């Protein structure tokens, strides 16, 4: 299991300060670099990695340290540098070595350390060990089918390192299994990136054994991977279930644009954010923390640089209420440049959700931002948008919007007369309308049956669109 130490410094961790910090283990330790020099490692003479230091990240976005590290976190005023130091617990001295690396950075550069009180500047002596026990550099265990990462960080985000690890596991045709104690929560971007089987969030059951943090299925290590063992749910998964007034409003939508040198991406997401919160996103990045001020033009430049490969992004809103976060995928398709967006907002009271504005938002996205589909759901879940390893309410459909292209493909007479209780409303151009289908108020379980009836009626075109799957 890795132990994380994070240095938040107002000054740049340059080469001199990093070398001084890495000298915390004395001259006998080896220094290596991995991942295109994005990660520096301190290793024993036998090659066992002890401490990994990620490339420092310049954070311009207020509130990210508090969101990811806790409300009491003391961070310098933005912009500041975020440097992650990870210690392997395979060697007992590694955690104290990581604390010394972080402590030396803040001694030289100012700022603060997370967790609070972890910093010191003492030299840490690591005993010699026999050769032949080298660990896998970036994960805690590796089999033919699975890469395993262990962490006890209270809130586990989609860091750049975890994002790279997910991609590396996929490239090698392996699953990624995150193993945590039961007090750990995930951020929504990390939960989205895991994407379900074969990847898993594996939670250590306080009563013994393991369970899936998303489904509750009891798991066991067998054949080099974590797998369900008897089809039952762990008691710990359901023990904390309780009704809550908190709600999460989620919009999953897709916009497809004609490729054009004047195209600016991110404007559909910004329009939705402004409509629902009266402000644009505050920041964005390719991982967490979101480190850059919101800028559709910079987002577009990054996507162009990475094309034809897809680009995955995270966007965050201003601290406060409602909490708001989004993931976005930009990709070239045969139809054009596609933006696939999931925007989630957290509310402490159901009556605070702006459900009565969803149709006008859909109209804006149709007429100004090339919307093709949008599904809106509500679930009883934490307003801070973090995910605990336990039962929360299922998402319940509120509305579905079908863009003009698919309406035309299906035929307006058929698309406009589905066998569901509420009939659709026309949006956009009278000559080529979109259709907005009310499905429920976010409280009725039967709204899933209504959605399934609708998608069956709209097959084959709309049923294959993102956002229609439960």
Tab-separated table of C-alpha atoms in Angstrom:
chain	number	residue	atom	x	y	z
A	1	UNK	CA	0.000	0.000	0.000
A	2	UNK	CA	1.336	3.436	-0.869
A	3	UNK	CA	1.417	6.316	1.593
A	4	UNK	CA	0.978	9.734	0.003
A	5	UNK	CA	2.602	12.994	1.082
A	6	UNK	CA	1.785	16.184	-0.833
A	7	UNK	CA	3.861	19.354	-0.745
A	8	UNK	CA	1.968	22.583	-1.547
A	9	UNK	CA	4.564	25.266	-2.190
A	10	UNK	CA	4.379	28.872	-3.445
A	11	UNK	CA	7.776	28.534	-5.145
A	12	UNK	CA	8.768	26.220	-7.998
A	13	UNK	CA	10.352	22.891	-6.949
A	14	UNK	CA	13.361	23.337	-9.229
A	15	UNK	CA	16.130	20.818	-9.803
A	16	UNK	CA	18.236	22.050	-6.893
A	17	UNK	CA	15.403	21.867	-4.336
A	18	UNK	CA	14.260	18.456	-5.591
A	19	UNK	CA	17.779	17.046	-5.337
A	20	UNK	CA	18.139	18.469	-1.825
A	21	UNK	CA	14.818	16.886	-0.845
A	22	UNK	CA	15.688	13.538	-2.390
A	23	UNK	CA	18.929	13.471	-0.381
A	24	UNK	CA	16.770	12.674	2.669
A	25	UNK	CA	17.849	9.045	2.372
A	26	UNK	CA	21.549	9.810	2.090
A	27	UNK	CA	23.975	9.088	-0.762
A	28	UNK	CA	23.542	5.314	-0.761
A	29	UNK	CA	20.120	5.332	-2.451
A	30	UNK	CA	19.739	5.153	-6.224
A	31	UNK	CA	17.859	7.763	-8.263
A	32	UNK	CA	15.896	6.636	-11.314
A	33	UNK	CA	13.282	8.167	-13.607
A	34	UNK	CA	10.203	6.550	-15.170
A	35	UNK	CA	7.279	7.576	-17.370
A	36	UNK	CA	9.253	9.918	-19.645
A	37	UNK	CA	10.923	11.532	-16.613
A	38	UNK	CA	7.511	12.463	-15.180
A	39	UNK	CA	8.253	10.388	-12.036
A	40	UNK	CA	11.533	10.307	-10.103
A	41	UNK	CA	12.160	7.355	-7.795
A	42	UNK	CA	14.439	6.730	-4.837
A	43	UNK	CA	15.447	3.058	-4.818
A	44	UNK	CA	17.615	0.813	-2.687
A	45	UNK	CA	20.896	-0.445	-4.102
A	46	UNK	CA	19.066	-3.692	-4.875
A	47	UNK	CA	16.553	-1.799	-7.010
A	48	UNK	CA	13.500	-1.752	-4.722
A	49	UNK	CA	11.525	1.507	-5.206
A	50	UNK	CA	11.049	3.349	-1.926
A	51	UNK	CA	9.666	6.775	-2.829
A	52	UNK	CA	8.218	8.156	-6.078
A	53	UNK	CA	8.038	11.907	-6.720
A	54	UNK	CA	5.720	13.133	-9.497
A	55	UNK	CA	6.479	16.119	-11.685
A	56	UNK	CA	5.244	19.234	-9.815
A	57	UNK	CA	1.926	20.651	-11.027
A	58	UNK	CA	1.179	24.390	-11.048
A	59	UNK	CA	-2.365	24.850	-9.686
A	60	UNK	CA	-4.190	28.057	-10.626
A	61	UNK	CA	-7.636	26.932	-9.423
A	62	UNK	CA	-8.860	28.022	-5.952
A	63	UNK	CA	-10.417	25.328	-3.780
A	64	UNK	CA	-8.792	22.234	-5.288
A	65	UNK	CA	-6.608	21.520	-2.253
A	66	UNK	CA	-9.627	21.824	0.040
A	67	UNK	CA	-11.795	19.658	-2.252
A	68	UNK	CA	-9.290	16.830	-2.556
A	69	UNK	CA	-7.405	17.004	0.755
A	70	UNK	CA	-10.075	18.218	3.194
A	71	UNK	CA	-11.698	21.457	4.302
A	72	UNK	CA	-9.005	22.189	6.887
A	73	UNK	CA	-6.145	22.028	4.393
A	74	UNK	CA	-3.854	25.055	4.395
A	75	UNK	CA	-2.645	25.839	0.882
A	76	UNK	CA	-0.809	28.878	-0.484
A	77	UNK	CA	-2.790	31.353	-2.540
A	78	UNK	CA	-3.010	30.242	-6.198
A	79	UNK	CA	-0.989	29.734	-8.203
A	80	UNK	CA	0.986	27.233	-6.143
A	81	UNK	CA	2.896	24.030	-6.858
A	82	UNK	CA	1.432	20.604	-6.021
A	83	UNK	CA	4.092	17.877	-5.668
A	84	UNK	CA	2.988	14.312	-4.857
A	85	UNK	CA	5.394	12.017	-3.015
A	86	UNK	CA	4.376	8.355	-2.726
A	87	UNK	CA	5.995	5.865	-0.365
A	88	UNK	CA	5.776	2.112	-0.717
A	89	UNK	CA	4.931	0.322	2.526
A	90	UNK	CA	6.891	-2.722	1.373
A	91	UNK	CA	9.816	-1.141	3.242
A	92	UNK	CA	8.969	0.207	6.735
A	93	UNK	CA	11.267	3.223	6.406
A	94	UNK	CA	9.769	4.410	3.101
A	95	UNK	CA	6.872	6.360	4.630
A	96	UNK	CA	9.179	8.322	6.904
A	97	UNK	CA	11.488	8.900	3.927
A	98	UNK	CA	8.581	10.384	1.923
A	99	UNK	CA	7.710	12.653	4.850
A	100	UNK	CA	11.294	13.888	4.942
A	101	UNK	CA	11.310	14.556	1.180
A	102	UNK	CA	8.106	16.603	1.529
A	103	UNK	CA	9.348	18.344	4.658
A	104	UNK	CA	12.574	19.397	2.981
A	105	UNK	CA	10.662	20.789	0.001
A	106	UNK	CA	8.478	22.982	2.224
A	107	UNK	CA	11.468	24.021	4.335
A	108	UNK	CA	13.216	25.279	1.187
A	109	UNK	CA	10.186	26.650	-0.677
A	110	UNK	CA	7.606	27.498	1.984
A	111	UNK	CA	4.026	26.262	1.926
A	112	UNK	CA	2.364	23.314	3.633
A	113	UNK	CA	2.397	19.521	3.782
A	114	UNK	CA	-0.508	17.093	3.593
A	115	UNK	CA	-1.301	15.191	5.753
A	116	UNK	CA	-0.861	17.904	8.397
A	117	UNK	CA	2.001	17.185	10.778
A	118	UNK	CA	3.677	14.663	8.463
A	119	UNK	CA	6.659	16.851	7.577
A	120	UNK	CA	10.128	16.489	9.045
A	121	UNK	CA	13.650	16.983	7.698
A	122	UNK	CA	15.557	14.168	9.384
A	123	UNK	CA	17.766	11.853	7.382
A	124	UNK	CA	16.220	8.403	7.076
A	125	UNK	CA	18.474	5.352	7.004
A	126	UNK	CA	17.207	2.423	4.965
A	127	UNK	CA	18.837	-0.950	5.802
A	128	UNK	CA	20.494	-3.005	3.097
A	129	UNK	CA	18.503	-5.828	1.552
A	130	UNK	CA	19.448	-8.747	-0.667
A	131	UNK	CA	18.978	-8.342	-4.443
A	132	UNK	CA	16.192	-10.019	-6.361
A	133	UNK	CA	13.194	-8.400	-4.643
A	134	UNK	CA	12.583	-5.491	-7.016
A	135	UNK	CA	8.992	-4.221	-6.960
A	136	UNK	CA	6.986	-3.209	-9.997
A	137	UNK	CA	7.748	0.534	-10.228
A	138	UNK	CA	4.262	1.977	-10.598
A	139	UNK	CA	1.870	-0.556	-9.039
A	140	UNK	CA	1.839	-2.642	-5.873
A	141	UNK	CA	1.304	-5.999	-7.572
A	142	UNK	CA	1.165	-7.229	-11.158
A	143	UNK	CA	-0.154	-10.493	-12.572
A	144	UNK	CA	-0.864	-11.639	-16.099
A	145	UNK	CA	-4.397	-10.242	-15.854
A	146	UNK	CA	-4.389	-7.521	-13.202
A	147	UNK	CA	-2.472	-4.482	-11.962
A	148	UNK	CA	-3.144	-3.804	-8.278
A	149	UNK	CA	-2.785	-0.412	-6.577
A	150	UNK	CA	-3.266	-0.094	-2.807
A	151	UNK	CA	-4.051	3.243	-1.134
A	152	UNK	CA	-5.466	4.544	2.131
A	153	UNK	CA	-5.844	8.181	1.051
A	154	UNK	CA	-9.217	9.379	2.492
A	155	UNK	CA	-10.351	10.808	-0.861
A	156	UNK	CA	-8.805	9.128	-3.880
A	157	UNK	CA	-8.821	11.352	-6.994
A	158	UNK	CA	-7.984	10.715	-10.640
A	159	UNK	CA	-4.385	11.863	-10.340
A	160	UNK	CA	-2.109	12.050	-13.364
A	161	UNK	CA	-0.307	8.971	-12.055
A	162	UNK	CA	-3.519	6.927	-11.690
A	163	UNK	CA	-4.673	8.066	-15.131
A	164	UNK	CA	-1.374	6.884	-16.627
A	165	UNK	CA	-1.632	3.609	-14.706
A	166	UNK	CA	-5.139	2.998	-16.073
A	167	UNK	CA	-3.920	3.557	-19.631
A	168	UNK	CA	-0.881	1.331	-19.123
A	169	UNK	CA	-3.064	-1.462	-17.719
A	170	UNK	CA	-5.427	-1.202	-20.689
A	171	UNK	CA	-2.528	-1.256	-23.172
A	172	UNK	CA	-1.204	-4.459	-21.584
A	173	UNK	CA	-4.696	-6.013	-21.595
A	174	UNK	CA	-4.886	-5.976	-17.797
A	175	UNK	CA	-7.535	-4.858	-15.348
A	176	UNK	CA	-6.737	-2.205	-12.732
A	177	UNK	CA	-7.902	-3.041	-9.216
A	178	UNK	CA	-7.756	-0.259	-6.593
A	179	UNK	CA	-7.618	-1.735	-3.087
A	180	UNK	CA	-8.544	0.542	-0.172
A	181	UNK	CA	-9.764	0.444	3.444
A	182	UNK	CA	-13.495	1.101	3.941
A	183	UNK	CA	-13.050	4.759	4.970
A	184	UNK	CA	-11.753	5.754	1.522
A	185	UNK	CA	-14.000	7.573	-0.963
A	186	UNK	CA	-13.514	8.143	-4.694
A	187	UNK	CA	-14.020	11.320	-6.698
A	188	UNK	CA	-16.504	11.118	-9.577
A	189	UNK	CA	-13.781	11.487	-12.259
A	190	UNK	CA	-11.948	8.444	-10.858
A	191	UNK	CA	-15.172	6.454	-10.619
A	192	UNK	CA	-15.929	7.360	-14.258
A	193	UNK	CA	-12.410	6.465	-15.384
A	194	UNK	CA	-12.628	3.011	-13.782
A	195	UNK	CA	-15.581	2.365	-16.067
A	196	UNK	CA	-16.659	-0.957	-14.537
A	197	UNK	CA	-15.429	-4.495	-15.290
A	198	UNK	CA	-12.711	-5.621	-15.609
A	199	UNK	CA	-11.502	-2.670	-13.481
A	200	UNK	CA	-12.596	-2.697	-9.859
A	201	UNK	CA	-12.617	-0.751	-6.636
A	202	UNK	CA	-11.776	-3.413	-4.049
A	203	UNK	CA	-12.574	-2.585	-0.418
A	204	UNK	CA	-11.181	-4.407	2.590
A	205	UNK	CA	-14.156	-5.710	4.576
A	206	UNK	CA	-13.891	-4.865	8.302
A	207	UNK	CA	-15.328	-8.334	8.980
A	208	UNK	CA	-12.722	-10.012	6.809
A	209	UNK	CA	-12.305	-10.503	3.099
A	210	UNK	CA	-13.019	-7.981	0.357
A	211	UNK	CA	-15.960	-6.522	-1.545
A	212	UNK	CA	-16.575	-4.401	-4.629
A	213	UNK	CA	-16.943	-0.763	-3.568
A	214	UNK	CA	-19.403	-0.033	-6.398
A	215	UNK	CA	-21.607	-3.140	-6.443
A	216	UNK	CA	-21.069	-4.638	-2.981
A	217	UNK	CA	-20.260	-8.103	-4.398
A	218	UNK	CA	-18.045	-10.164	-2.099
A	219	UNK	CA	-14.635	-10.764	-3.647
A	220	UNK	CA	-11.640	-13.041	-3.183
A	221	UNK	CA	-8.157	-13.118	-4.662
A	222	UNK	CA	-8.057	-16.097	-6.977
A	223	UNK	CA	-6.160	-16.832	-10.157
A	224	UNK	CA	-4.186	-13.591	-9.921
A	225	UNK	CA	-7.191	-11.252	-9.695
A	226	UNK	CA	-10.096	-10.215	-7.458
A	227	UNK	CA	-13.284	-12.019	-8.484
A	228	UNK	CA	-16.828	-12.487	-7.058
A	229	UNK	CA	-17.071	-15.594	-4.918
A	230	UNK	CA	-20.702	-16.422	-4.093
A	231	UNK	CA	-23.055	-13.853	-5.626
A	232	UNK	CA	-23.858	-12.225	-2.273
A	233	UNK	CA	-23.373	-8.664	-1.043
A	234	UNK	CA	-21.034	-7.783	1.803
A	235	UNK	CA	-22.829	-6.700	4.966
A	236	UNK	CA	-20.495	-3.696	5.218
A	237	UNK	CA	-21.719	-2.431	1.840
A	238	UNK	CA	-25.341	-2.180	2.981
A	239	UNK	CA	-24.781	-1.404	6.678
A	240	UNK	CA	-24.373	2.327	6.163
A	241	UNK	CA	-27.321	2.743	3.835
A	242	UNK	CA	-29.748	5.415	5.024
A	243	UNK	CA	-32.195	7.853	3.422
A	244	UNK	CA	-30.633	11.207	2.663
A	245	UNK	CA	-31.923	14.583	1.620
A	246	UNK	CA	-28.845	15.111	-0.519
A	247	UNK	CA	-29.243	14.815	-4.284
A	248	UNK	CA	-26.987	14.605	-7.328
A	249	UNK	CA	-28.271	15.997	-10.630
A	250	UNK	CA	-26.385	14.499	-13.587
A	251	UNK	CA	-26.517	15.535	-17.236
A	252	UNK	CA	-24.973	13.134	-19.754
A	253	UNK	CA	-24.943	14.690	-23.191
A	254	UNK	CA	-23.255	14.573	-26.554
A	255	UNK	CA	-22.627	17.282	-29.121
A	256	UNK	CA	-21.221	16.643	-32.597
A	257	UNK	CA	-19.633	19.498	-34.544
A	258	UNK	CA	-18.589	19.917	-38.140
A	259	UNK	CA	-14.756	19.936	-38.225
A	260	UNK	CA	-13.684	23.525	-38.775
A	261	UNK	CA	-10.601	25.533	-37.925
A	262	UNK	CA	-12.846	28.044	-36.136
A	263	UNK	CA	-14.426	25.386	-33.896
A	264	UNK	CA	-14.021	26.079	-30.161
A	265	UNK	CA	-14.695	23.140	-27.851
A	266	UNK	CA	-16.010	23.331	-24.296
A	267	UNK	CA	-18.712	25.876	-25.032
A	268	UNK	CA	-21.527	23.347	-24.667
A	269	UNK	CA	-20.252	22.417	-21.209
A	270	UNK	CA	-19.871	26.086	-20.275
A	271	UNK	CA	-23.412	26.864	-21.457
A	272	UNK	CA	-24.840	24.068	-19.288
A	273	UNK	CA	-22.758	25.169	-16.302
A	274	UNK	CA	-23.855	28.801	-16.599
A	275	UNK	CA	-27.485	27.787	-17.045
A	276	UNK	CA	-27.531	25.665	-13.883
A	277	UNK	CA	-25.190	27.639	-11.581
A	278	UNK	CA	-25.098	31.191	-13.021
A	279	UNK	CA	-21.329	30.906	-13.481
A	280	UNK	CA	-18.875	29.147	-15.820
A	281	UNK	CA	-16.550	26.334	-14.767
A	282	UNK	CA	-13.713	27.577	-12.578
A	283	UNK	CA	-10.937	25.278	-13.789
A	284	UNK	CA	-10.011	22.305	-15.911
A	285	UNK	CA	-7.219	19.823	-16.533
A	286	UNK	CA	-6.476	16.329	-17.772
A	287	UNK	CA	-6.510	14.890	-14.218
A	288	UNK	CA	-7.086	15.935	-10.604
A	289	UNK	CA	-6.361	18.454	-9.212
A	290	UNK	CA	-7.809	20.537	-12.049
A	291	UNK	CA	-4.966	22.998	-12.351
A	292	UNK	CA	-5.801	25.445	-15.174
A	293	UNK	CA	-8.242	28.384	-15.241
A	294	UNK	CA	-11.243	27.638	-17.433
A	295	UNK	CA	-10.471	28.374	-21.086
A	296	UNK	CA	-12.342	26.800	-24.031
A	297	UNK	CA	-9.615	28.035	-26.387
A	298	UNK	CA	-6.821	26.285	-24.455
A	299	UNK	CA	-8.980	23.174	-24.178
A	300	UNK	CA	-9.442	23.234	-27.961
A	301	UNK	CA	-5.705	23.645	-28.561
A	302	UNK	CA	-4.976	20.588	-26.410
A	303	UNK	CA	-7.573	18.463	-28.220
A	304	UNK	CA	-6.141	19.526	-31.607
A	305	UNK	CA	-2.613	18.664	-30.484
A	306	UNK	CA	-3.732	15.185	-29.397
A	307	UNK	CA	-5.908	14.422	-32.433
A	308	UNK	CA	-6.670	11.908	-33.825
A	309	UNK	CA	-6.304	10.360	-30.354
A	310	UNK	CA	-9.176	11.261	-28.002
A	311	UNK	CA	-8.749	13.772	-25.170
A	312	UNK	CA	-10.136	13.224	-21.665
A	313	UNK	CA	-10.707	16.244	-19.424
A	314	UNK	CA	-11.930	17.179	-15.947
A	315	UNK	CA	-13.661	20.491	-15.129
A	316	UNK	CA	-14.595	21.855	-11.700
A	317	UNK	CA	-16.811	24.644	-10.442
A	318	UNK	CA	-16.239	27.293	-7.803
A	319	UNK	CA	-16.125	26.134	-4.160
A	320	UNK	CA	-19.477	26.312	-2.420
A	321	UNK	CA	-22.971	25.248	-3.392
A	322	UNK	CA	-23.837	23.557	-5.529
A	323	UNK	CA	-20.771	21.380	-5.791
A	324	UNK	CA	-20.105	20.785	-9.498
A	325	UNK	CA	-17.744	18.650	-11.519
A	326	UNK	CA	-17.652	17.303	-15.081
A	327	UNK	CA	-15.733	14.898	-17.260
A	328	UNK	CA	-15.453	15.412	-21.000
A	329	UNK	CA	-14.171	13.260	-23.840
A	330	UNK	CA	-13.329	14.814	-27.205
A	331	UNK	CA	-12.907	12.506	-30.203
A	332	UNK	CA	-13.015	12.531	-33.987
A	333	UNK	CA	-15.827	10.390	-35.403
A	334	UNK	CA	-17.241	9.763	-38.853
A	335	UNK	CA	-19.965	12.302	-38.020
A	336	UNK	CA	-17.545	15.044	-36.919
A	337	UNK	CA	-15.897	16.204	-33.685
A	338	UNK	CA	-17.797	14.698	-30.765
A	339	UNK	CA	-17.918	16.033	-27.207
A	340	UNK	CA	-19.215	13.496	-24.673
A	341	UNK	CA	-19.883	15.248	-21.371
A	342	UNK	CA	-21.074	14.207	-17.916
A	343	UNK	CA	-21.857	17.138	-15.605
A	344	UNK	CA	-22.897	16.444	-12.000
A	345	UNK	CA	-24.103	18.938	-9.406
A	346	UNK	CA	-24.713	18.258	-5.712
A	347	UNK	CA	-27.597	19.696	-3.681
A	348	UNK	CA	-28.293	19.446	0.036
A	349	UNK	CA	-32.077	19.675	-0.492
A	350	UNK	CA	-34.148	18.190	-3.338
A	351	UNK	CA	-36.085	21.444	-3.770
A	352	UNK	CA	-32.875	23.283	-4.674
A	353	UNK	CA	-32.461	21.365	-7.944
A	354	UNK	CA	-33.372	23.516	-10.991
A	355	UNK	CA	-35.465	20.830	-12.680
A	356	UNK	CA	-37.836	23.389	-14.180
A	357	UNK	CA	-35.000	24.862	-16.271
A	358	UNK	CA	-33.915	21.650	-17.992
A	359	UNK	CA	-36.093	22.115	-21.075
A	360	UNK	CA	-34.793	25.627	-21.695
A	361	UNK	CA	-31.223	24.331	-21.264
A	362	UNK	CA	-31.922	21.584	-23.787
A	363	UNK	CA	-33.240	24.199	-26.227
A	364	UNK	CA	-30.054	26.254	-25.852
A	365	UNK	CA	-27.819	23.231	-26.406
A	366	UNK	CA	-29.823	22.204	-29.475
A	367	UNK	CA	-29.888	25.607	-31.159
A	368	UNK	CA	-26.390	26.822	-30.245
A	369	UNK	CA	-24.193	23.817	-29.463
A	370	UNK	CA	-25.091	20.927	-31.818
A	371	UNK	CA	-26.649	18.681	-29.169
A	372	UNK	CA	-27.435	15.148	-30.355
A	373	UNK	CA	-28.625	13.490	-27.104
A	374	UNK	CA	-28.996	14.357	-23.436
A	375	UNK	CA	-30.133	12.233	-20.500
A	376	UNK	CA	-30.790	13.883	-17.117
A	377	UNK	CA	-30.959	11.803	-13.932
A	378	UNK	CA	-31.318	12.410	-10.201
A	379	UNK	CA	-30.041	10.197	-7.406
A	380	UNK	CA	-30.029	10.335	-3.622
A	381	UNK	CA	-26.294	10.633	-2.954
A	382	UNK	CA	-23.725	12.857	-1.286
A	383	UNK	CA	-23.949	16.548	-2.140
A	384	UNK	CA	-20.147	16.839	-2.041
A	385	UNK	CA	-20.031	14.484	-5.070
A	386	UNK	CA	-17.679	11.949	-3.452
A	387	UNK	CA	-18.397	8.238	-3.633
A	388	UNK	CA	-18.310	6.031	-0.490
A	389	UNK	CA	-18.104	2.231	-0.682
A	390	UNK	CA	-21.735	1.674	0.218
A	391	UNK	CA	-25.300	1.764	-1.020
A	392	UNK	CA	-26.588	5.046	-2.413
A	393	UNK	CA	-29.741	5.757	-4.350
A	394	UNK	CA	-29.975	4.629	-7.991
A	395	UNK	CA	-30.076	7.305	-10.704
A	396	UNK	CA	-33.668	7.994	-11.803
A	397	UNK	CA	-34.374	9.527	-15.234
A	398	UNK	CA	-35.867	13.014	-15.376
A	399	UNK	CA	-35.732	13.818	-19.090
A	400	UNK	CA	-34.245	12.815	-22.425
A	401	UNK	CA	-33.534	15.064	-25.397
A	402	UNK	CA	-33.055	13.854	-28.969
A	403	UNK	CA	-31.329	16.161	-31.439
A	404	UNK	CA	-32.588	17.133	-34.907
A	405	UNK	CA	-30.356	14.701	-36.799
A	406	UNK	CA	-31.728	11.617	-35.023
A	407	UNK	CA	-35.297	12.917	-35.092
A	408	UNK	CA	-35.004	13.252	-38.870
A	409	UNK	CA	-33.471	9.773	-39.167
A	410	UNK	CA	-36.283	8.170	-37.162
A	411	UNK	CA	-38.982	10.285	-38.719
A	412	UNK	CA	-40.775	13.078	-36.882
A	413	UNK	CA	-44.210	11.369	-36.812
A	414	UNK	CA	-42.781	8.261	-35.105
A	415	UNK	CA	-40.376	10.120	-32.790
A	416	UNK	CA	-43.132	12.502	-31.705
A	417	UNK	CA	-45.584	9.768	-30.671
A	418	UNK	CA	-43.855	7.361	-28.275
A	419	UNK	CA	-45.964	5.069	-26.040
A	420	UNK	CA	-45.085	6.885	-22.802
A	421	UNK	CA	-47.234	8.983	-20.430
A	422	UNK	CA	-45.847	12.434	-21.271
A	423	UNK	CA	-45.524	13.512	-24.888
A	424	UNK	CA	-42.376	15.284	-26.130
A	425	UNK	CA	-41.923	19.002	-26.683
A	426	UNK	CA	-40.432	20.388	-29.884
A	427	UNK	CA	-37.243	22.415	-29.590
A	428	UNK	CA	-35.208	24.406	-32.080
A	429	UNK	CA	-36.067	24.941	-35.722
A	430	UNK	CA	-39.672	24.191	-36.767
A	431	UNK	CA	-38.304	22.803	-40.034
A	432	UNK	CA	-35.907	20.406	-38.264
A	433	UNK	CA	-36.926	20.144	-34.609
A	434	UNK	CA	-35.346	18.346	-31.690
A	435	UNK	CA	-37.587	16.576	-29.163
A	436	UNK	CA	-37.476	16.838	-25.369
A	437	UNK	CA	-39.117	13.935	-23.491
A	438	UNK	CA	-40.163	14.456	-19.819
A	439	UNK	CA	-39.687	11.161	-17.923
A	440	UNK	CA	-40.275	11.916	-14.239
A	441	UNK	CA	-39.419	14.084	-11.276
A	442	UNK	CA	-36.432	12.098	-10.056
A	443	UNK	CA	-38.391	10.126	-7.430
A	444	UNK	CA	-40.245	7.445	-9.397
A	445	UNK	CA	-38.460	4.078	-10.010
A	446	UNK	CA	-40.858	3.395	-12.904
A	447	UNK	CA	-39.159	6.187	-14.871
A	448	UNK	CA	-36.548	3.618	-15.987
A	449	UNK	CA	-39.308	1.555	-17.592
A	450	UNK	CA	-40.539	4.722	-19.282
A	451	UNK	CA	-37.053	5.408	-20.635
A	452	UNK	CA	-36.652	1.816	-21.829
A	453	UNK	CA	-40.018	1.980	-23.589
A	454	UNK	CA	-38.937	5.215	-25.247
A	455	UNK	CA	-35.556	3.935	-26.421
A	456	UNK	CA	-37.122	0.763	-27.788
A	457	UNK	CA	-39.580	2.901	-29.742
A	458	UNK	CA	-36.758	5.085	-31.093
A	459	UNK	CA	-34.506	2.238	-32.244
A	460	UNK	CA	-32.206	1.762	-34.064
A	461	UNK	CA	-30.688	5.261	-34.269
A	462	UNK	CA	-31.191	6.802	-30.855
A	463	UNK	CA	-30.842	3.649	-28.776
A	464	UNK	CA	-27.178	3.413	-29.710
A	465	UNK	CA	-26.466	7.001	-28.623
A	466	UNK	CA	-24.397	7.706	-25.469
A	467	UNK	CA	-26.458	8.484	-22.404
A	468	UNK	CA	-29.272	6.000	-23.071
A	469	UNK	CA	-27.878	3.126	-21.068
A	470	UNK	CA	-29.083	2.816	-17.459
